[in-house]
PDB file of C-alpha atoms and ligand atoms in Angstrom:
ATOM      1  CA  MET A   1      10.439 -24.802  31.599  1.00 69.00           C
ATOM      2  CA  LYS A   2       8.341 -23.377  28.744  1.00 79.00           C
ATOM      3  CA  TYR A   3       7.039 -25.634  25.988  1.00 90.00           C
ATOM      4  CA  TYR A   4       6.080 -24.614  22.470  1.00 95.00           C
ATOM      5  CA  ASP A   5       4.106 -26.396  19.758  1.00 96.00           C
ATOM      6  CA  ILE A   6       6.131 -24.924  16.910  1.00 97.00           C
ATOM      7  CA  THR A   7       9.544 -23.269  16.571  1.00 97.00           C
ATOM      8  CA  ILE A   8      10.152 -20.955  13.609  1.00 96.00           C
ATOM      9  CA  ILE A   9      13.754 -20.058  12.758  1.00 96.00           C
ATOM     10  CA  GLY A  10      14.085 -16.604  11.210  1.00 92.00           C
ATOM     11  CA  ALA A  11      12.044 -13.530  12.142  1.00 89.00           C
ATOM     12  CA  GLY A  12      12.054 -11.835   8.749  1.00 89.00           C
ATOM     13  CA  PRO A  13       8.731 -11.062   7.020  1.00 89.00           C
ATOM     14  CA  THR A  14       8.171 -14.767   6.194  1.00 93.00           C
ATOM     15  CA  GLY A  15       8.813 -16.131   9.692  1.00 94.00           C
ATOM     16  CA  SER A  16       6.995 -13.245  11.408  1.00 91.00           C
ATOM     17  CA  THR A  17       3.935 -13.656   9.203  1.00 92.00           C
ATOM     18  CA  LEU A  18       3.839 -17.416   9.770  1.00 94.00           C
ATOM     19  CA  ALA A  19       4.218 -16.869  13.525  1.00 93.00           C
ATOM     20  CA  ARG A  20       1.375 -14.334  13.524  1.00 90.00           C
ATOM     21  CA  VAL A  21      -0.965 -16.703  11.646  1.00 92.00           C
ATOM     22  CA  LEU A  22      -0.057 -19.859  13.612  1.00 95.00           C
ATOM     23  CA  GLY A  23       0.094 -17.951  16.911  1.00 91.00           C
ATOM     24  CA  GLU A  24      -3.698 -17.737  16.942  1.00 87.00           C
ATOM     25  CA  ARG A  25      -3.912 -21.547  17.422  1.00 94.00           C
ATOM     26  CA  TYR A  26      -0.505 -22.705  18.643  1.00 95.00           C
ATOM     27  CA  LYS A  27       2.175 -21.698  21.104  1.00 95.00           C
ATOM     28  CA  VAL A  28       4.910 -20.461  18.770  1.00 95.00           C
ATOM     29  CA  LEU A  29       8.584 -19.725  19.489  1.00 94.00           C
ATOM     30  CA  LEU A  30      10.098 -17.321  16.930  1.00 92.00           C
ATOM     31  CA  VAL A  31      13.926 -17.351  16.914  1.00 92.00           C
ATOM     32  CA  ASP A  32      16.341 -15.109  15.069  1.00 90.00           C
ATOM     33  CA  LYS A  33      20.114 -14.959  15.104  1.00 88.00           C
ATOM     34  CA  ARG A  34      19.993 -11.137  15.104  1.00 84.00           C
ATOM     35  CA  PRO A  35      19.661  -9.425  18.498  1.00 80.00           C
ATOM     36  CA  LEU A  36      16.163  -8.058  17.727  1.00 77.00           C
ATOM     37  CA  ASP A  37      15.737  -6.480  21.161  1.00 74.00           C
ATOM     38  CA  GLN A  38      18.648  -4.071  20.512  1.00 74.00           C
ATOM     39  CA  GLU A  39      18.663  -0.998  18.300  1.00 71.00           C
ATOM     40  CA  PRO A  40      20.854  -1.807  15.273  1.00 67.00           C
ATOM     41  CA  SER A  41      23.970   0.318  14.833  1.00 63.00           C
ATOM     42  CA  LYS A  42      24.070  -0.242  11.076  1.00 64.00           C
ATOM     43  CA  LEU A  43      22.082  -1.740   8.228  1.00 59.00           C
ATOM     44  CA  ILE A  44      22.504  -5.484   8.687  1.00 71.00           C
ATOM     45  CA  LYS A  45      20.059  -6.903   6.169  1.00 77.00           C
ATOM     46  CA  ASN A  46      20.529  -6.562   2.429  1.00 78.00           C
ATOM     47  CA  CYS A  47      17.250  -4.901   1.560  1.00 87.00           C
ATOM     48  CA  GLY A  48      16.214  -1.590   0.009  1.00 88.00           C
ATOM     49  CA  GLY A  49      13.365  -1.219   2.493  1.00 91.00           C
ATOM     50  CA  LEU A  50      10.793  -0.137  -0.107  1.00 93.00           C
ATOM     51  CA  ILE A  51       7.335  -1.570   0.584  1.00 95.00           C
ATOM     52  CA  ALA A  52       5.612  -1.977  -2.786  1.00 94.00           C
ATOM     53  CA  PRO A  53       1.821  -1.663  -3.344  1.00 95.00           C
ATOM     54  CA  ASP A  54       1.295  -5.460  -3.364  1.00 96.00           C
ATOM     55  CA  ALA A  55       3.112  -5.770  -0.036  1.00 94.00           C
ATOM     56  CA  GLN A  56       1.046  -2.850   1.343  1.00 94.00           C
ATOM     57  CA  LYS A  57      -2.095  -4.733   0.273  1.00 95.00           C
ATOM     58  CA  ALA A  58      -0.883  -7.889   2.033  1.00 93.00           C
ATOM     59  CA  LEU A  59      -0.188  -5.926   5.235  1.00 91.00           C
ATOM     60  CA  ALA A  60      -3.638  -4.337   5.024  1.00 90.00           C
ATOM     61  CA  GLY A  61      -5.127  -7.835   4.712  1.00 89.00           C
ATOM     62  CA  PHE A  62      -3.553  -8.694   8.059  1.00 86.00           C
ATOM     63  CA  GLY A  63      -4.910  -5.465   9.570  1.00 84.00           C
ATOM     64  CA  LEU A  64      -1.367  -4.124   9.964  1.00 86.00           C
ATOM     65  CA  SER A  65      -0.023  -0.643   9.406  1.00 85.00           C
ATOM     66  CA  ILE A  66       3.462   0.876   9.293  1.00 89.00           C
ATOM     67  CA  PRO A  67       4.568   2.583  12.521  1.00 88.00           C
ATOM     68  CA  ARG A  68       5.820   6.145  12.066  1.00 89.00           C
ATOM     69  CA  ASP A  69       9.202   5.493  13.683  1.00 88.00           C
ATOM     70  CA  VAL A  70      10.275   3.043  10.976  1.00 90.00           C
ATOM     71  CA  LEU A  71       9.578   5.523   8.140  1.00 93.00           C
ATOM     72  CA  VAL A  72      12.484   7.310   6.469  1.00 92.00           C
ATOM     73  CA  SER A  73      12.544  10.255   4.078  1.00 92.00           C
ATOM     74  CA  PRO A  74      11.657  10.717   1.326  1.00 92.00           C
ATOM     75  CA  GLN A  75       8.309   8.984   0.812  1.00 92.00           C
ATOM     76  CA  MET A  76       8.117   8.246  -2.906  1.00 90.00           C
ATOM     77  CA  PHE A  77       5.299   8.087  -5.399  1.00 91.00           C
ATOM     78  CA  SER A  78       7.247   8.196  -8.644  1.00 89.00           C
ATOM     79  CA  VAL A  79       9.970   6.105 -10.256  1.00 90.00           C
ATOM     80  CA  GLU A  80      12.539   7.462 -12.664  1.00 92.00           C
ATOM     81  CA  THR A  81      13.671   4.897 -15.212  1.00 91.00           C
ATOM     82  CA  ILE A  82      16.960   5.470 -17.008  1.00 91.00           C
ATOM     83  CA  ASP A  83      17.395   3.491 -20.230  1.00 91.00           C
ATOM     84  CA  CYS A  84      21.072   3.976 -21.119  1.00 90.00           C
ATOM     85  CA  ASP A  85      20.850   1.780 -24.228  1.00 91.00           C
ATOM     86  CA  ASN A  86      18.184   3.980 -25.835  1.00 91.00           C
ATOM     87  CA  ASN A  87      19.126   7.237 -24.098  1.00 92.00           C
ATOM     88  CA  LEU A  88      15.654   7.599 -22.550  1.00 91.00           C
ATOM     89  CA  VAL A  89      14.544   8.870 -19.148  1.00 89.00           C
ATOM     90  CA  ARG A  90      10.933   8.354 -18.094  1.00 91.00           C
ATOM     91  CA  ASN A  91       8.898   8.766 -14.912  1.00 90.00           C
ATOM     92  CA  TYR A  92       5.910   6.736 -13.850  1.00 91.00           C
ATOM     93  CA  GLN A  93       3.724   6.809 -10.771  1.00 94.00           C
ATOM     94  CA  ARG A  94       4.100   4.047  -8.200  1.00 91.00           C
ATOM     95  CA  HIS A  95       3.699   4.538  -4.492  1.00 94.00           C
ATOM     96  CA  TYR A  96       6.303   2.917  -2.264  1.00 93.00           C
ATOM     97  CA  ILE A  97       6.567   3.232   1.499  1.00 95.00           C
ATOM     98  CA  ASN A  98      10.200   3.926   2.372  1.00 94.00           C
ATOM     99  CA  VAL A  99      11.288   2.265   5.636  1.00 93.00           C
ATOM    100  CA  ASP A 100      14.387   1.505   7.644  1.00 89.00           C
ATOM    101  CA  ARG A 101      14.390  -2.269   7.094  1.00 88.00           C
ATOM    102  CA  GLU A 102      16.180  -3.168  10.348  1.00 85.00           C
ATOM    103  CA  ARG A 103      13.796  -1.095  12.448  1.00 84.00           C
ATOM    104  CA  TYR A 104      10.867  -2.481  10.450  1.00 86.00           C
ATOM    105  CA  ASP A 105      11.829  -6.084  11.300  1.00 82.00           C
ATOM    106  CA  ARG A 106      12.017  -5.128  14.980  1.00 79.00           C
ATOM    107  CA  GLN A 107       8.516  -3.636  14.833  1.00 74.00           C
ATOM    108  CA  GLN A 108       6.932  -6.794  13.434  1.00 61.00           C
ATOM    109  CA  LYS A 109       6.173  -8.004  16.934  1.00 58.00           C
ATOM    110  CA  HIS A 110       3.901  -5.013  17.614  1.00 52.00           C
ATOM    111  CA  GLU A 111       0.238  -5.644  17.091  1.00 60.00           C
ATOM    112  CA  PRO A 112      -2.252  -2.994  16.046  1.00 64.00           C
ATOM    113  CA  LYS A 113      -4.403  -1.338  18.694  1.00 75.00           C
ATOM    114  CA  ARG A 114      -7.823  -2.871  19.257  1.00 83.00           C
ATOM    115  CA  TYR A 115     -10.983  -0.824  19.727  1.00 90.00           C
ATOM    116  CA  ILE A 116     -14.544  -1.569  20.691  1.00 94.00           C
ATOM    117  CA  SER A 117     -17.223   0.528  19.091  1.00 94.00           C
ATOM    118  CA  ILE A 118     -20.348   1.696  20.912  1.00 95.00           C
ATOM    119  CA  GLN A 119     -23.170   3.132  18.813  1.00 96.00           C
ATOM    120  CA  GLU A 120     -26.701   4.046  19.831  1.00 95.00           C
ATOM    121  CA  TRP A 121     -29.825   5.638  18.320  1.00 95.00           C
ATOM    122  CA  PHE A 122     -31.129   8.953  19.709  1.00 96.00           C
ATOM    123  CA  PRO A 123     -33.964  11.234  18.541  1.00 96.00           C
ATOM    124  CA  ASN A 124     -32.714  14.044  16.319  1.00 94.00           C
ATOM    125  CA  ASP A 125     -34.214  16.797  18.503  1.00 92.00           C
ATOM    126  CA  LYS A 126     -31.327  19.228  17.747  1.00 89.00           C
ATOM    127  CA  ASN A 127     -31.952  19.087  13.980  1.00 91.00           C
ATOM    128  CA  VAL A 128     -28.483  17.763  13.155  1.00 90.00           C
ATOM    129  CA  ASN A 129     -28.099  17.491   9.377  1.00 91.00           C
ATOM    130  CA  GLN A 130     -24.373  16.872   8.943  1.00 92.00           C
ATOM    131  CA  PHE A 131     -21.983  14.011   9.597  1.00 92.00           C
ATOM    132  CA  VAL A 132     -20.198  15.183  12.770  1.00 92.00           C
ATOM    133  CA  ALA A 133     -16.721  13.965  13.838  1.00 91.00           C
ATOM    134  CA  ILE A 134     -15.769  14.768  17.446  1.00 93.00           C
ATOM    135  CA  PHE A 135     -12.141  14.632  18.599  1.00 92.00           C
ATOM    136  CA  ASP A 136     -11.849  14.555  22.377  1.00 93.00           C
ATOM    137  CA  LYS A 137      -8.852  12.816  23.989  1.00 90.00           C
ATOM    138  CA  CYS A 138     -10.783  12.445  27.268  1.00 91.00           C
ATOM    139  CA  VAL A 139     -13.135  10.056  25.468  1.00 91.00           C
ATOM    140  CA  SER A 140     -10.956   8.349  22.854  1.00 90.00           C
ATOM    141  CA  ASP A 141      -7.696   8.725  20.937  1.00 89.00           C
ATOM    142  CA  PHE A 142      -9.799   7.798  17.888  1.00 88.00           C
ATOM    143  CA  TYR A 143     -12.932   9.889  17.388  1.00 91.00           C
ATOM    144  CA  SER A 144     -16.660   9.924  18.041  1.00 94.00           C
ATOM    145  CA  TRP A 145     -19.334  10.491  15.412  1.00 95.00           C
ATOM    146  CA  ILE A 146     -22.899  11.607  14.835  1.00 94.00           C
ATOM    147  CA  ILE A 147     -24.715  10.440  11.705  1.00 94.00           C
ATOM    148  CA  PRO A 148     -28.220  11.815  11.113  1.00 93.00           C
ATOM    149  CA  LYS A 149     -30.766   9.361   9.681  1.00 94.00           C
ATOM    150  CA  ASP A 150     -34.401  10.392   9.127  1.00 91.00           C
ATOM    151  CA  ASP A 151     -35.782  11.505  12.537  1.00 92.00           C
ATOM    152  CA  GLY A 152     -32.899  10.025  14.513  1.00 93.00           C
ATOM    153  CA  ILE A 153     -29.153  10.205  14.932  1.00 95.00           C
ATOM    154  CA  LEU A 154     -26.556   7.496  15.333  1.00 95.00           C
ATOM    155  CA  PHE A 155     -24.096   8.535  18.048  1.00 95.00           C
ATOM    156  CA  GLY A 156     -20.998   6.391  18.388  1.00 95.00           C
ATOM    157  CA  THR A 157     -17.417   6.219  19.523  1.00 96.00           C
ATOM    158  CA  ALA A 158     -14.468   3.789  19.472  1.00 94.00           C
ATOM    159  CA  ILE A 159     -12.598   3.053  22.687  1.00 93.00           C
ATOM    160  CA  GLU A 160      -9.240   1.315  22.919  1.00 90.00           C
ATOM    161  CA  VAL A 161      -9.332  -2.122  24.521  1.00 87.00           C
ATOM    162  CA  GLU A 162      -6.645  -2.846  27.112  1.00 77.00           C
ATOM    163  CA  ARG A 163      -4.771  -6.086  26.340  1.00 64.00           C
TER     164      ARG A 163
HETATM  165  C1  FAD B 201      19.857  -6.113  -2.057  1.00 97.16           C
HETATM  166  C2  FAD B 201      18.408  -6.419  -1.805  1.00 97.16           C
HETATM  167  C3  FAD B 201      17.485  -5.377  -1.832  1.00 97.16           C
HETATM  168  C4  FAD B 201      16.120  -5.653  -1.596  1.00 97.16           C
HETATM  169  N1  FAD B 201      15.228  -4.618  -1.598  1.00 97.16           N
HETATM  170  C5  FAD B 201      13.921  -4.875  -1.367  1.00 97.16           C
HETATM  171  C6  FAD B 201      12.964  -3.795  -1.309  1.00 97.16           C
HETATM  172  O1  FAD B 201      13.303  -2.608  -1.440  1.00 97.16           O
HETATM  173  N2  FAD B 201      11.664  -4.105  -1.077  1.00 97.16           N
HETATM  174  C7  FAD B 201      11.255  -5.407  -0.880  1.00 97.16           C
HETATM  175  O2  FAD B 201      10.048  -5.623  -0.673  1.00 97.16           O
HETATM  176  N3  FAD B 201      12.122  -6.431  -0.916  1.00 97.16           N
HETATM  177  C8  FAD B 201      13.443  -6.202  -1.148  1.00 97.16           C
HETATM  178  N4  FAD B 201      14.329  -7.246  -1.160  1.00 97.16           N
HETATM  179  C9  FAD B 201      13.807  -8.595  -0.896  1.00 97.16           C
HETATM  180  C10 FAD B 201      13.519  -8.781   0.608  1.00 97.16           C
HETATM  181  O3  FAD B 201      14.615  -8.382   1.386  1.00 97.16           O
HETATM  182  C11 FAD B 201      13.183 -10.253   0.861  1.00 97.16           C
HETATM  183  O4  FAD B 201      12.155 -10.658  -0.020  1.00 97.16           O
HETATM  184  C12 FAD B 201      12.707 -10.489   2.285  1.00 97.16           C
HETATM  185  O5  FAD B 201      13.637 -10.034   3.237  1.00 97.16           O
HETATM  186  C13 FAD B 201      12.473 -11.993   2.469  1.00 97.16           C
HETATM  187  O6  FAD B 201      11.994 -12.182   3.773  1.00 97.16           O
HETATM  188  P1  FAD B 201      12.279 -13.530   4.530  1.00 97.16           P
HETATM  189  O7  FAD B 201      11.596 -13.448   5.854  1.00 97.16           O
HETATM  190  O8  FAD B 201      11.961 -14.707   3.661  1.00 97.16           O
HETATM  191  O9  FAD B 201      13.863 -13.601   4.700  1.00 97.16           O
HETATM  192  P2  FAD B 201      14.787 -12.614   5.527  1.00 97.16           P
HETATM  193  O10 FAD B 201      14.244 -11.229   5.576  1.00 97.16           O
HETATM  194  O11 FAD B 201      16.174 -12.811   4.979  1.00 97.16           O
HETATM  195  O12 FAD B 201      14.706 -13.189   7.003  1.00 97.16           O
HETATM  196  C14 FAD B 201      15.397 -14.373   7.385  1.00 97.16           C
HETATM  197  C15 FAD B 201      15.706 -14.243   8.870  1.00 97.16           C
HETATM  198  O13 FAD B 201      16.293 -15.451   9.325  1.00 97.16           O
HETATM  199  C16 FAD B 201      17.349 -15.133  10.222  1.00 97.16           C
HETATM  200  N5  FAD B 201      18.272 -16.301  10.209  1.00 97.16           N
HETATM  201  C17 FAD B 201      18.969 -16.744   9.154  1.00 97.16           C
HETATM  202  N6  FAD B 201      19.663 -17.836   9.533  1.00 97.16           N
HETATM  203  C18 FAD B 201      19.370 -18.069  10.827  1.00 97.16           C
HETATM  204  C19 FAD B 201      19.790 -19.056  11.783  1.00 97.16           C
HETATM  205  N7  FAD B 201      20.634 -20.025  11.458  1.00 97.16           N
HETATM  206  N8  FAD B 201      19.294 -18.974  13.036  1.00 97.16           N
HETATM  207  C20 FAD B 201      18.414 -17.983  13.391  1.00 97.16           C
HETATM  208  N9  FAD B 201      18.002 -17.048  12.539  1.00 97.16           N
HETATM  209  C21 FAD B 201      18.471 -17.072  11.268  1.00 97.16           C
HETATM  210  C22 FAD B 201      17.958 -13.847   9.694  1.00 97.16           C
HETATM  211  O14 FAD B 201      18.602 -13.095  10.721  1.00 97.16           O
HETATM  212  C23 FAD B 201      16.697 -13.126   9.171  1.00 97.16           C
HETATM  213  O15 FAD B 201      16.133 -12.244  10.128  1.00 97.16           O
HETATM  214  C24 FAD B 201      15.693  -6.999  -1.364  1.00 97.16           C
HETATM  215  C25 FAD B 201      16.636  -8.034  -1.333  1.00 97.16           C
HETATM  216  C26 FAD B 201      17.972  -7.756  -1.552  1.00 97.16           C
HETATM  217  C27 FAD B 201      18.960  -8.896  -1.510  1.00 97.16           C
END
């Protein structure tokens, strides 16, 4: 039988965030009445699925990003306001990320990839004078770099850490 320190009911953004924070110190059980392991056949949750700049900032603070497969078209950076009382239409810039909310909730359990970075000094005997970015899938799915500094170069790469 498994034991948990804390049980959280509801795996929406609030419950998932709390579970992520507490999960670093406690054994947490996150429960939801929706079958989150199944692909939803329809929109279940009442939500527009627009992630506003403040929410984007909060996600960034947790080191999280939005997986591509929860994005839906179009991605929007402007809002049209329609003021019927004064017969005015205006546009202003505001960048939302447009997601499928059900799929987004199911992705919350995914954690970002982790990388270790290796960087070393070498003599600049090839006279490198540019920042160089090297993309080579055999080495990394990120990239490697060369940064010239005085008579030397910094040569580094980032390699994914297996969990
Ligand atoms: C019509 C509408 C449109 C919206 N559009 C947007 C938008 O575009 N952008 C935006 O940022 N916000 C939007 N919101 C607000 C946003 O949906 C909420 O702020 C957000 O979902 C709150 O997250 P939460 O985790 O607190 O609650 P919820 O997302 O509601 O999560 C609660 C979870 O608890 C589960 N649960 C409930 N009861 C039980 C139970 N008894 N046992 C087990 N599990 C249970 C539910 O299945 C659910 O997964 C919208 C809200 C509405 C109503």
